Each structure stands twice: as structure tokens, then as C-alpha cells.
Amino acid sequence: MNIFITGANRGIGLEFVKQYTSRGEYVLAGCRDPEKAKKLRRLLQTNHIISLDLADSNSISESVTIVKQHITHLHLFINNAGIMGKRGNPKSINQEDMLDTYSVNAVGPVILTKQLKSLMVSGAKVVNISSLMGSIEDNESGGYYAYRMSKAALNMASKNLYLELRKKGIIVLALHPGWVRTDMGGIVAPLSVKKSVSSMINVIDDAKSHQSGQFLRHDGEVLPW
Ligand SMILES: NC(=O)c1ccc[n+]([C@@H]2O[C@H](COP(=O)([O-])OP(=O)(O)OC[C@H]3O[C@@H](n4cnc5c(N)ncnc54)[C@H](OP(=O)(O)O)[C@@H]3O)[C@@H](O)[C@H]2O)c1
């Protein structure tokens, strides 16, 4: 299986690379600074690590050109990269931070997916790593404007991509990884990155076309939009 994963130099993205390479999959990994991606370089040959900044449309196009030099078919694309934006206090929100967060978490993944579309054939899967914090129905504590709004937008993008890509037989999922111990999730998060990712890999492996367009937790439970 040919797989492309964004935000692959640390956290959940790095763990996806670890687990997929350990079972022998062909993995291409996107990250902002391949030179500094030491952990990733221990897992992949250097030319499989592709420079990608989701906030930069030229970088997105250039990464697609490189992906196409390596593969003619993409079986699984994981839009994993994401940023939190300013946390908590609603007084701390500002336009620049909100637009940056929207750009990386919602706009970049859509543009990249659409540019990769020609590589995907029937049965291919697109996985958008979303968050329960993007669920409107689940939101009872507020705050985190930039992050919540960007992930709600990513959820809408997932539904739209499902409607567009189902004509080609491509499955699209929005997946919530759980609250995971990474730089973003922090050390008090209950779920290890290993457990979250192995759980998501099971869901991705088992995903059938009737589940396409759904918002799922890492263990496959359907979540409210
Ligand atoms: N951890 C959790 O509890 C949790 C919960 C729900 C959802 N999620 C989602 O899971 C995904 C992975 O999160 P994580 O916990 O692994 O976070 P993380 O440890 O902070 O890693 C984030 C990754 O995104 C990359 N990234 C940031 N800005 C980027 C940009 N402009 N272009 C390309 N890549 C960029 C980072 O690269 P750099 O090293 O270059 O910054 C890094 O590889 C995110 O989408 C996040 O929203 C996480």
C-alpha cells in the first residue's frame, strides 16, 4: 500500500509512519523541515521525506510534484498535520492566529487532497485527522476559538470531499484520535500515541464505503458533527 502522511516528524504523524513502515507499507512523509526531522530519518530513506508547509500553496504544489515522482497510485492519504492556535482565554484571540490555524488545519488539507486526487483510484482512502473539539454538538465548554472553528471546517471539508470523491470510489473519514500524549495533547492526556494510532489504523483498515463521510473516534465509534 502506498501511503502519504502529513505532519510526520513528531506526535501522531510520526507514530503512523512507525506503525505503517513496521508492517512493510510504502510510506512518503511530509514535514516542514526534513533536515531537522531526525526521528523520521531513522524510519525512512531521505528522499521519501518531503518538504511540506500546509500554510504555503507553493509548498503544497511542490510536494505533490515530488509525490508523483515516487508513485503512480496513492492508496491512503492521511491529513494529520495540525496546530492548536492560541489556547483557552477568549481574550487572547487575534485575527492572524485564527487565519493561520484555519490555513493549516482546514484550507491546506483540502487543497492538498484535491491535488492528489488524480493519484487515487477506487478503494483509496483519505483520512482527515480531526478533533472532537471541532464538534458543534459536543461543545459544552467553549474557548479554543481558532482550533474549534478550524476543525469544524475540516469536518465540513471531509463531508464535501466524501461527496466529491465517492464518484471515484474513494473513502473519506474524519477521525478523532482521542486525547493523546503528544506536544499538542500534553503529558496529562490519557491515551498513548501508540494506542491511539494502532486503534486508528484498525479503523482505517476496516473502513468500508458505507462508512465514508462519517466522523469517527479512534476506536470506530460514530461521533456527532
Ligand atoms: N494530541 C491530541 O490530543 C489530539 C486530539 C485531537 C486531535 N489531534 C489532531 O491530531 C493531529 C496531530 O496532532 P499531534 O498531537 O501529533 O500534534 P503535534 O505533536 O503538535 O504535531 C503536529 C504536527 O503538525 C505539523 N505541522 C504544524 N504546522 C504545520 C504546517 N504549517 N505545515 C505542515 N505541517 C505542520 C508539525 O510539524 P512541525 O514540527 O514542523 O511543527 C507536527 O509534525 C493534529 O491534526 C491535531 O489537531 C490531536
PDB file of C-alpha atoms and ligand atoms in Angstrom:
ATOM      1  CA  MET A   1       0.000   0.000   0.000  1.00  0.00           C
ATOM      2  CA  ASN A   2       1.311   3.492  -0.906  1.00  0.00           C
ATOM      3  CA  ILE A   3       0.704   5.980   1.902  1.00  0.00           C
ATOM      4  CA  PHE A   4       1.319   9.721   2.273  1.00  0.00           C
ATOM      5  CA  ILE A   5       1.194  11.244   5.773  1.00  0.00           C
ATOM      6  CA  THR A   6       1.479  14.939   6.648  1.00  0.00           C
ATOM      7  CA  GLY A   7       2.976  16.344   9.865  1.00  0.00           C
ATOM      8  CA  ALA A   8       5.065  13.185  10.052  1.00  0.00           C
ATOM      9  CA  ASN A   9       8.086  14.392  12.021  1.00  0.00           C
ATOM     10  CA  ARG A  10       6.563  14.094  15.501  1.00  0.00           C
ATOM     11  CA  GLY A  11       3.500  13.102  17.510  1.00  0.00           C
ATOM     12  CA  ILE A  12       0.677  11.181  15.869  1.00  0.00           C
ATOM     13  CA  GLY A  13       2.106  11.569  12.339  1.00  0.00           C
ATOM     14  CA  LEU A  14       5.466  10.062  13.323  1.00  0.00           C
ATOM     15  CA  GLU A  15       3.695   7.136  15.010  1.00  0.00           C
ATOM     16  CA  PHE A  16       1.655   6.485  11.840  1.00  0.00           C
ATOM     17  CA  VAL A  17       4.949   6.291   9.922  1.00  0.00           C
ATOM     18  CA  LYS A  18       6.417   3.912  12.556  1.00  0.00           C
ATOM     19  CA  GLN A  19       3.469   1.532  12.546  1.00  0.00           C
ATOM     20  CA  TYR A  20       2.910   1.504   8.776  1.00  0.00           C
ATOM     21  CA  THR A  21       6.608   1.029   7.926  1.00  0.00           C
ATOM     22  CA  SER A  22       6.884  -1.762  10.513  1.00  0.00           C
ATOM     23  CA  ARG A  23       4.259  -3.720   8.608  1.00  0.00           C
ATOM     24  CA  GLY A  24       6.035  -3.112   5.309  1.00  0.00           C
ATOM     25  CA  GLU A  25       3.930  -0.371   3.712  1.00  0.00           C
ATOM     26  CA  TYR A  26       5.478   2.131   1.291  1.00  0.00           C
ATOM     27  CA  VAL A  27       5.373   5.451   3.152  1.00  0.00           C
ATOM     28  CA  LEU A  28       6.006   9.000   1.958  1.00  0.00           C
ATOM     29  CA  ALA A  29       6.124  11.575   4.737  1.00  0.00           C
ATOM     30  CA  GLY A  30       5.502  15.303   4.614  1.00  0.00           C
ATOM     31  CA  CYS A  31       7.080  17.686   7.109  1.00  0.00           C
ATOM     32  CA  ARG A  32       8.085  21.319   7.237  1.00  0.00           C
ATOM     33  CA  ASP A  33      11.811  20.787   7.739  1.00  0.00           C
ATOM     34  CA  PRO A  34      13.124  17.411   6.528  1.00  0.00           C
ATOM     35  CA  GLU A  35      16.691  18.329   7.614  1.00  0.00           C
ATOM     36  CA  LYS A  36      15.621  18.562  11.253  1.00  0.00           C
ATOM     37  CA  ALA A  37      13.315  15.521  11.190  1.00  0.00           C
ATOM     38  CA  LYS A  38      15.800  13.230  12.950  1.00  0.00           C
ATOM     39  CA  LYS A  39      13.308  10.634  14.202  1.00  0.00           C
ATOM     40  CA  LEU A  40      11.676  10.409  10.798  1.00  0.00           C
ATOM     41  CA  ARG A  41      15.041   9.998   9.093  1.00  0.00           C
ATOM     42  CA  ARG A  42      15.654   6.898  11.204  1.00  0.00           C
ATOM     43  CA  LEU A  43      12.481   5.342   9.728  1.00  0.00           C
ATOM     44  CA  LEU A  44      12.555   6.417   6.089  1.00  0.00           C
ATOM     45  CA  GLN A  45      15.098   6.979   3.354  1.00  0.00           C
ATOM     46  CA  THR A  46      15.796  10.681   2.912  1.00  0.00           C
ATOM     47  CA  ASN A  47      14.089  11.058  -0.468  1.00  0.00           C
ATOM     48  CA  HIS A  48      10.835   9.734   0.986  1.00  0.00           C
ATOM     49  CA  ILE A  49      10.707  12.718   3.360  1.00  0.00           C
ATOM     50  CA  ILE A  50       9.055  15.566   1.513  1.00  0.00           C
ATOM     51  CA  SER A  51       9.142  19.233   2.442  1.00  0.00           C
ATOM     52  CA  LEU A  52       5.582  20.439   3.045  1.00  0.00           C
ATOM     53  CA  ASP A  53       4.194  23.551   4.694  1.00  0.00           C
ATOM     54  CA  LEU A  54       0.403  23.457   4.638  1.00  0.00           C
ATOM     55  CA  ALA A  55       0.186  27.228   5.063  1.00  0.00           C
ATOM     56  CA  ASP A  56       2.032  27.746   1.766  1.00  0.00           C
ATOM     57  CA  SER A  57       0.283  26.894  -1.525  1.00  0.00           C
ATOM     58  CA  ASN A  58       3.588  26.711  -3.451  1.00  0.00           C
ATOM     59  CA  SER A  59       4.936  24.223  -0.940  1.00  0.00           C
ATOM     60  CA  ILE A  60       1.747  22.142  -1.307  1.00  0.00           C
ATOM     61  CA  SER A  61       2.083  22.023  -5.122  1.00  0.00           C
ATOM     62  CA  GLU A  62       5.795  21.227  -4.942  1.00  0.00           C
ATOM     63  CA  SER A  63       5.142  18.371  -2.509  1.00  0.00           C
ATOM     64  CA  VAL A  64       2.554  16.910  -4.907  1.00  0.00           C
ATOM     65  CA  THR A  65       5.076  17.048  -7.759  1.00  0.00           C
ATOM     66  CA  ILE A  66       7.523  15.069  -5.633  1.00  0.00           C
ATOM     67  CA  VAL A  67       4.889  12.542  -4.530  1.00  0.00           C
ATOM     68  CA  LYS A  68       4.089  11.958  -8.226  1.00  0.00           C
ATOM     69  CA  GLN A  69       7.766  11.301  -8.953  1.00  0.00           C
ATOM     70  CA  HIS A  70       7.640   8.414  -6.471  1.00  0.00           C
ATOM     71  CA  ILE A  71       4.260   6.783  -7.072  1.00  0.00           C
ATOM     72  CA  THR A  72       1.569   6.416  -9.719  1.00  0.00           C
ATOM     73  CA  HIS A  73      -1.117   5.314  -7.223  1.00  0.00           C
ATOM     74  CA  LEU A  74      -1.894   6.541  -3.731  1.00  0.00           C
ATOM     75  CA  HIS A  75      -3.881   4.112  -1.585  1.00  0.00           C
ATOM     76  CA  LEU A  76      -4.033   6.074   1.652  1.00  0.00           C
ATOM     77  CA  PHE A  77      -3.590   9.780   2.340  1.00  0.00           C
ATOM     78  CA  ILE A  78      -3.557  10.966   5.963  1.00  0.00           C
ATOM     79  CA  ASN A  79      -4.103  14.688   6.542  1.00  0.00           C
ATOM     80  CA  ASN A  80      -2.588  14.657  10.014  1.00  0.00           C
ATOM     81  CA  ALA A  81      -0.665  17.931  10.418  1.00  0.00           C
ATOM     82  CA  GLY A  82      -2.391  20.450  12.641  1.00  0.00           C
ATOM     83  CA  ILE A  83      -1.873  23.323  15.031  1.00  0.00           C
ATOM     84  CA  MET A  84      -3.743  24.368  18.159  1.00  0.00           C
ATOM     85  CA  GLY A  85      -3.697  28.135  17.726  1.00  0.00           C
ATOM     86  CA  LYS A  86      -3.926  30.211  20.864  1.00  0.00           C
ATOM     87  CA  ARG A  87      -5.353  28.219  23.744  1.00  0.00           C
ATOM     88  CA  GLY A  88      -8.115  28.898  26.178  1.00  0.00           C
ATOM     89  CA  ASN A  89      -8.724  32.521  27.061  1.00  0.00           C
ATOM     90  CA  PRO A  90     -11.140  34.061  24.529  1.00  0.00           C
ATOM     91  CA  LYS A  91      -9.448  37.455  25.148  1.00  0.00           C
ATOM     92  CA  SER A  92      -6.243  36.154  23.603  1.00  0.00           C
ATOM     93  CA  ILE A  93      -7.727  35.518  20.146  1.00  0.00           C
ATOM     94  CA  ASN A  94      -6.418  37.554  17.243  1.00  0.00           C
ATOM     95  CA  GLN A  95      -7.073  37.560  13.523  1.00  0.00           C
ATOM     96  CA  GLU A  96      -3.607  36.450  12.453  1.00  0.00           C
ATOM     97  CA  ASP A  97      -3.613  33.422  14.743  1.00  0.00           C
ATOM     98  CA  MET A  98      -7.131  32.429  13.711  1.00  0.00           C
ATOM     99  CA  LEU A  99      -6.312  32.665   9.999  1.00  0.00           C
ATOM    100  CA  ASP A 100      -3.046  30.720  10.438  1.00  0.00           C
ATOM    101  CA  THR A 101      -4.884  27.961  12.258  1.00  0.00           C
ATOM    102  CA  TYR A 102      -7.601  27.849   9.603  1.00  0.00           C
ATOM    103  CA  SER A 103      -4.989  27.776   6.862  1.00  0.00           C
ATOM    104  CA  VAL A 104      -3.064  24.814   8.305  1.00  0.00           C
ATOM    105  CA  ASN A 105      -5.967  22.787   9.725  1.00  0.00           C
ATOM    106  CA  ALA A 106      -8.638  23.267   7.077  1.00  0.00           C
ATOM    107  CA  VAL A 107      -7.543  25.013   3.862  1.00  0.00           C
ATOM    108  CA  GLY A 108      -4.207  23.254   3.295  1.00  0.00           C
ATOM    109  CA  PRO A 109      -5.662  19.731   3.724  1.00  0.00           C
ATOM    110  CA  VAL A 110      -8.419  20.414   1.169  1.00  0.00           C
ATOM    111  CA  ILE A 111      -6.044  21.878  -1.425  1.00  0.00           C
ATOM    112  CA  LEU A 112      -3.580  19.046  -0.951  1.00  0.00           C
ATOM    113  CA  THR A 113      -6.269  16.352  -1.177  1.00  0.00           C
ATOM    114  CA  LYS A 114      -7.654  17.818  -4.383  1.00  0.00           C
ATOM    115  CA  GLN A 115      -4.178  17.965  -5.932  1.00  0.00           C
ATOM    116  CA  LEU A 116      -3.578  14.312  -5.016  1.00  0.00           C
ATOM    117  CA  LYS A 117      -6.955  13.184  -6.365  1.00  0.00           C
ATOM    118  CA  SER A 118      -5.587  12.047  -9.732  1.00  0.00           C
ATOM    119  CA  LEU A 119      -3.351   9.509  -7.937  1.00  0.00           C
ATOM    120  CA  MET A 120      -6.279   7.899  -6.130  1.00  0.00           C
ATOM    121  CA  VAL A 121      -8.276   5.037  -7.608  1.00  0.00           C
ATOM    122  CA  SER A 122     -11.342   3.183  -6.384  1.00  0.00           C
ATOM    123  CA  GLY A 123     -10.812   1.873  -2.854  1.00  0.00           C
ATOM    124  CA  ALA A 124      -8.282   4.571  -1.940  1.00  0.00           C
ATOM    125  CA  LYS A 125      -8.811   6.261   1.429  1.00  0.00           C
ATOM    126  CA  VAL A 126      -8.465   9.848   2.628  1.00  0.00           C
ATOM    127  CA  VAL A 127      -8.270  10.292   6.390  1.00  0.00           C
ATOM    128  CA  ASN A 128      -8.594  13.733   7.912  1.00  0.00           C
ATOM    129  CA  ILE A 129      -7.317  13.818  11.478  1.00  0.00           C
ATOM    130  CA  SER A 130      -9.950  15.998  13.044  1.00  0.00           C
ATOM    131  CA  SER A 131     -10.857  16.517  16.685  1.00  0.00           C
ATOM    132  CA  LEU A 132     -13.906  16.172  18.885  1.00  0.00           C
ATOM    133  CA  MET A 133     -13.185  19.840  19.658  1.00  0.00           C
ATOM    134  CA  GLY A 134     -14.477  20.538  16.151  1.00  0.00           C
ATOM    135  CA  SER A 135     -17.858  19.009  17.008  1.00  0.00           C
ATOM    136  CA  ILE A 136     -20.565  21.661  17.384  1.00  0.00           C
ATOM    137  CA  GLU A 137     -22.899  19.278  19.207  1.00  0.00           C
ATOM    138  CA  ASP A 138     -20.247  18.165  21.699  1.00  0.00           C
ATOM    139  CA  ASN A 139     -19.082  21.702  22.560  1.00  0.00           C
ATOM    140  CA  GLU A 140     -20.165  22.472  26.107  1.00  0.00           C
ATOM    141  CA  SER A 141     -17.045  24.171  27.458  1.00  0.00           C
ATOM    142  CA  GLY A 142     -16.196  26.755  24.773  1.00  0.00           C
ATOM    143  CA  GLY A 143     -12.840  28.529  24.305  1.00  0.00           C
ATOM    144  CA  TYR A 144     -10.198  27.479  21.759  1.00  0.00           C
ATOM    145  CA  TYR A 145     -11.902  29.531  19.043  1.00  0.00           C
ATOM    146  CA  ALA A 146      -9.218  29.113  16.397  1.00  0.00           C
ATOM    147  CA  TYR A 147      -8.837  25.364  16.882  1.00  0.00           C
ATOM    148  CA  ARG A 148     -12.514  24.503  17.280  1.00  0.00           C
ATOM    149  CA  MET A 149     -13.538  26.585  14.254  1.00  0.00           C
ATOM    150  CA  SER A 150     -10.762  25.180  12.064  1.00  0.00           C
ATOM    151  CA  LYS A 151     -11.619  21.576  12.956  1.00  0.00           C
ATOM    152  CA  ALA A 152     -15.338  22.219  12.378  1.00  0.00           C
ATOM    153  CA  ALA A 153     -14.295  23.498   8.933  1.00  0.00           C
ATOM    154  CA  LEU A 154     -12.189  20.374   8.394  1.00  0.00           C
ATOM    155  CA  ASN A 155     -15.240  18.290   9.276  1.00  0.00           C
ATOM    156  CA  MET A 156     -17.283  20.123   6.644  1.00  0.00           C
ATOM    157  CA  ALA A 157     -14.422  19.610   4.180  1.00  0.00           C
ATOM    158  CA  SER A 158     -14.497  15.877   4.967  1.00  0.00           C
ATOM    159  CA  LYS A 159     -18.187  15.698   4.105  1.00  0.00           C
ATOM    160  CA  ASN A 160     -17.635  17.678   0.903  1.00  0.00           C
ATOM    161  CA  LEU A 161     -14.658  15.547  -0.108  1.00  0.00           C
ATOM    162  CA  TYR A 162     -16.735  12.431   0.530  1.00  0.00           C
ATOM    163  CA  LEU A 163     -19.451  13.744  -1.813  1.00  0.00           C
ATOM    164  CA  GLU A 164     -16.870  14.622  -4.462  1.00  0.00           C
ATOM    165  CA  LEU A 165     -14.698  11.520  -4.213  1.00  0.00           C
ATOM    166  CA  ARG A 166     -17.369   8.846  -3.839  1.00  0.00           C
ATOM    167  CA  LYS A 167     -17.831   9.039  -7.635  1.00  0.00           C
ATOM    168  CA  LYS A 168     -14.329   7.583  -7.873  1.00  0.00           C
ATOM    169  CA  GLY A 169     -14.982   5.016  -5.101  1.00  0.00           C
ATOM    170  CA  ILE A 170     -12.668   6.828  -2.682  1.00  0.00           C
ATOM    171  CA  ILE A 171     -13.456   6.541   1.033  1.00  0.00           C
ATOM    172  CA  VAL A 172     -13.163   9.677   3.193  1.00  0.00           C
ATOM    173  CA  LEU A 173     -13.116   9.656   7.003  1.00  0.00           C
ATOM    174  CA  ALA A 174     -12.799  12.364   9.645  1.00  0.00           C
ATOM    175  CA  LEU A 175     -11.048  10.689  12.605  1.00  0.00           C
ATOM    176  CA  HIS A 176     -10.689  11.926  16.173  1.00  0.00           C
ATOM    177  CA  PRO A 177      -7.518  10.398  17.665  1.00  0.00           C
ATOM    178  CA  GLY A 178      -8.657  10.806  21.293  1.00  0.00           C
ATOM    179  CA  TRP A 179      -6.803  12.984  23.788  1.00  0.00           C
ATOM    180  CA  VAL A 180      -3.266  11.853  23.115  1.00  0.00           C
ATOM    181  CA  ARG A 181       0.099  12.412  24.865  1.00  0.00           C
ATOM    182  CA  THR A 182       1.947  14.492  22.239  1.00  0.00           C
ATOM    183  CA  ASP A 183       3.332  18.027  22.198  1.00  0.00           C
ATOM    184  CA  MET A 184      -0.202  19.179  21.416  1.00  0.00           C
ATOM    185  CA  GLY A 185      -2.086  16.877  23.782  1.00  0.00           C
ATOM    186  CA  GLY A 186       0.339  17.357  26.717  1.00  0.00           C
ATOM    187  CA  ILE A 187       1.627  14.901  29.290  1.00  0.00           C
ATOM    188  CA  VAL A 188      -1.632  14.522  31.202  1.00  0.00           C
ATOM    189  CA  ALA A 189      -3.503  13.172  28.178  1.00  0.00           C
ATOM    190  CA  PRO A 190      -4.856   9.686  28.956  1.00  0.00           C
ATOM    191  CA  LEU A 191      -4.040   7.989  25.652  1.00  0.00           C
ATOM    192  CA  SER A 192      -0.582   6.943  24.440  1.00  0.00           C
ATOM    193  CA  VAL A 193       0.285   7.830  20.871  1.00  0.00           C
ATOM    194  CA  LYS A 194       0.961   4.148  20.208  1.00  0.00           C
ATOM    195  CA  LYS A 195      -2.526   3.074  21.327  1.00  0.00           C
ATOM    196  CA  SER A 196      -4.306   5.928  19.532  1.00  0.00           C
ATOM    197  CA  VAL A 197      -2.548   5.231  16.251  1.00  0.00           C
ATOM    198  CA  SER A 198      -2.914   1.429  16.368  1.00  0.00           C
ATOM    199  CA  SER A 199      -6.588   1.936  17.085  1.00  0.00           C
ATOM    200  CA  MET A 200      -6.971   4.375  14.147  1.00  0.00           C
ATOM    201  CA  ILE A 201      -5.075   2.002  11.854  1.00  0.00           C
ATOM    202  CA  ASN A 202      -7.618  -0.742  12.652  1.00  0.00           C
ATOM    203  CA  VAL A 203     -10.471   1.635  11.795  1.00  0.00           C
ATOM    204  CA  ILE A 204      -8.754   2.708   8.552  1.00  0.00           C
ATOM    205  CA  ASP A 205      -8.030  -0.914   7.560  1.00  0.00           C
ATOM    206  CA  ASP A 206     -11.658  -1.915   8.155  1.00  0.00           C
ATOM    207  CA  ALA A 207     -13.284   1.191   6.628  1.00  0.00           C
ATOM    208  CA  LYS A 208     -15.904   0.289   4.026  1.00  0.00           C
ATOM    209  CA  SER A 209     -17.652   2.555   1.539  1.00  0.00           C
ATOM    210  CA  HIS A 210     -20.830   2.760   3.669  1.00  0.00           C
ATOM    211  CA  GLN A 211     -18.759   4.434   6.428  1.00  0.00           C
ATOM    212  CA  SER A 212     -17.374   7.049   4.060  1.00  0.00           C
ATOM    213  CA  GLY A 213     -18.271  10.611   5.015  1.00  0.00           C
ATOM    214  CA  GLN A 214     -18.503   9.798   8.730  1.00  0.00           C
ATOM    215  CA  PHE A 215     -16.848  11.398  11.759  1.00  0.00           C
ATOM    216  CA  LEU A 216     -15.374   8.595  13.887  1.00  0.00           C
ATOM    217  CA  ARG A 217     -13.445   8.268  17.140  1.00  0.00           C
ATOM    218  CA  HIS A 218     -10.118   6.371  17.064  1.00  0.00           C
ATOM    219  CA  ASP A 219     -11.939   3.174  18.066  1.00  0.00           C
ATOM    220  CA  GLY A 220     -14.547   3.478  15.320  1.00  0.00           C
ATOM    221  CA  GLU A 221     -17.388   4.966  17.410  1.00  0.00           C
ATOM    222  CA  VAL A 222     -19.508   7.405  15.366  1.00  0.00           C
ATOM    223  CA  LEU A 223     -19.217  10.993  16.694  1.00  0.00           C
ATOM    224  CA  PRO A 224     -21.710  13.862  16.445  1.00  0.00           C
ATOM    225  CA  TRP A 225     -20.867  16.637  13.988  1.00  0.00           C
TER     226      TRP A 225
HETATM  227  N1  LIG B   1      -2.870  15.167  20.617  1.00  0.00           N
HETATM  228  C1  LIG B   1      -4.199  15.222  20.795  1.00  0.00           C
HETATM  229  O1  LIG B   1      -4.709  15.023  21.925  1.00  0.00           O
HETATM  230  C2  LIG B   1      -5.102  15.469  19.619  1.00  0.00           C
HETATM  231  C3  LIG B   1      -6.507  15.415  19.854  1.00  0.00           C
HETATM  232  C4  LIG B   1      -7.365  15.627  18.783  1.00  0.00           C
HETATM  233  C5  LIG B   1      -6.853  15.863  17.518  1.00  0.00           C
HETATM  234  N2  LIG B   1      -5.490  15.927  17.321  1.00  0.00           N
HETATM  235  C6  LIG B   1      -5.014  16.185  15.959  1.00  0.00           C
HETATM  236  O2  LIG B   1      -4.058  15.220  15.587  1.00  0.00           O
HETATM  237  C7  LIG B   1      -3.135  15.784  14.637  1.00  0.00           C
HETATM  238  C8  LIG B   1      -1.712  15.527  15.106  1.00  0.00           C
HETATM  239  O3  LIG B   1      -1.568  16.140  16.381  1.00  0.00           O
HETATM  240  P1  LIG B   1      -0.352  15.844  17.366  1.00  0.00           P
HETATM  241  O4  LIG B   1      -0.933  15.684  18.707  1.00  0.00           O
HETATM  242  O5  LIG B   1       0.556  14.802  16.815  1.00  0.00           O
HETATM  243  O6  LIG B   1       0.357  17.285  17.332  1.00  0.00           O
HETATM  244  P2  LIG B   1       1.883  17.719  17.404  1.00  0.00           P
HETATM  245  O7  LIG B   1       2.652  16.738  18.196  1.00  0.00           O
HETATM  246  O8  LIG B   1       1.852  19.144  17.819  1.00  0.00           O
HETATM  247  O9  LIG B   1       2.351  17.595  15.861  1.00  0.00           O
HETATM  248  C9  LIG B   1       1.807  18.432  14.902  1.00  0.00           C
HETATM  249  C10 LIG B   1       2.425  18.133  13.552  1.00  0.00           C
HETATM  250  O10 LIG B   1       1.862  19.052  12.597  1.00  0.00           O
HETATM  251  C11 LIG B   1       2.944  19.671  11.901  1.00  0.00           C
HETATM  252  N3  LIG B   1       2.630  21.000  11.413  1.00  0.00           N
HETATM  253  C12 LIG B   1       2.328  22.114  12.131  1.00  0.00           C
HETATM  254  N4  LIG B   1       2.170  23.159  11.305  1.00  0.00           N
HETATM  255  C13 LIG B   1       2.368  22.707  10.044  1.00  0.00           C
HETATM  256  C14 LIG B   1       2.367  23.315   8.762  1.00  0.00           C
HETATM  257  N5  LIG B   1       2.141  24.631   8.602  1.00  0.00           N
HETATM  258  N6  LIG B   1       2.628  22.551   7.673  1.00  0.00           N
HETATM  259  C15 LIG B   1       2.874  21.230   7.826  1.00  0.00           C
HETATM  260  N7  LIG B   1       2.928  20.603   8.996  1.00  0.00           N
HETATM  261  C16 LIG B   1       2.673  21.341  10.105  1.00  0.00           C
HETATM  262  C17 LIG B   1       4.054  19.737  12.933  1.00  0.00           C
HETATM  263  O11 LIG B   1       5.275  19.999  12.296  1.00  0.00           O
HETATM  264  P3  LIG B   1       6.441  20.945  12.993  1.00  0.00           P
HETATM  265  O12 LIG B   1       7.238  20.022  13.850  1.00  0.00           O
HETATM  266  O13 LIG B   1       7.179  21.493  11.830  1.00  0.00           O
HETATM  267  O14 LIG B   1       5.728  21.999  13.794  1.00  0.00           O
HETATM  268  C18 LIG B   1       3.934  18.351  13.536  1.00  0.00           C
HETATM  269  O15 LIG B   1       4.534  17.405  12.692  1.00  0.00           O
HETATM  270  C19 LIG B   1      -3.494  17.267  14.535  1.00  0.00           C
HETATM  271  O16 LIG B   1      -4.288  17.498  13.401  1.00  0.00           O
HETATM  272  C20 LIG B   1      -4.298  17.520  15.804  1.00  0.00           C
HETATM  273  O17 LIG B   1      -5.187  18.593  15.671  1.00  0.00           O
HETATM  274  C21 LIG B   1      -4.620  15.736  18.337  1.00  0.00           C
END
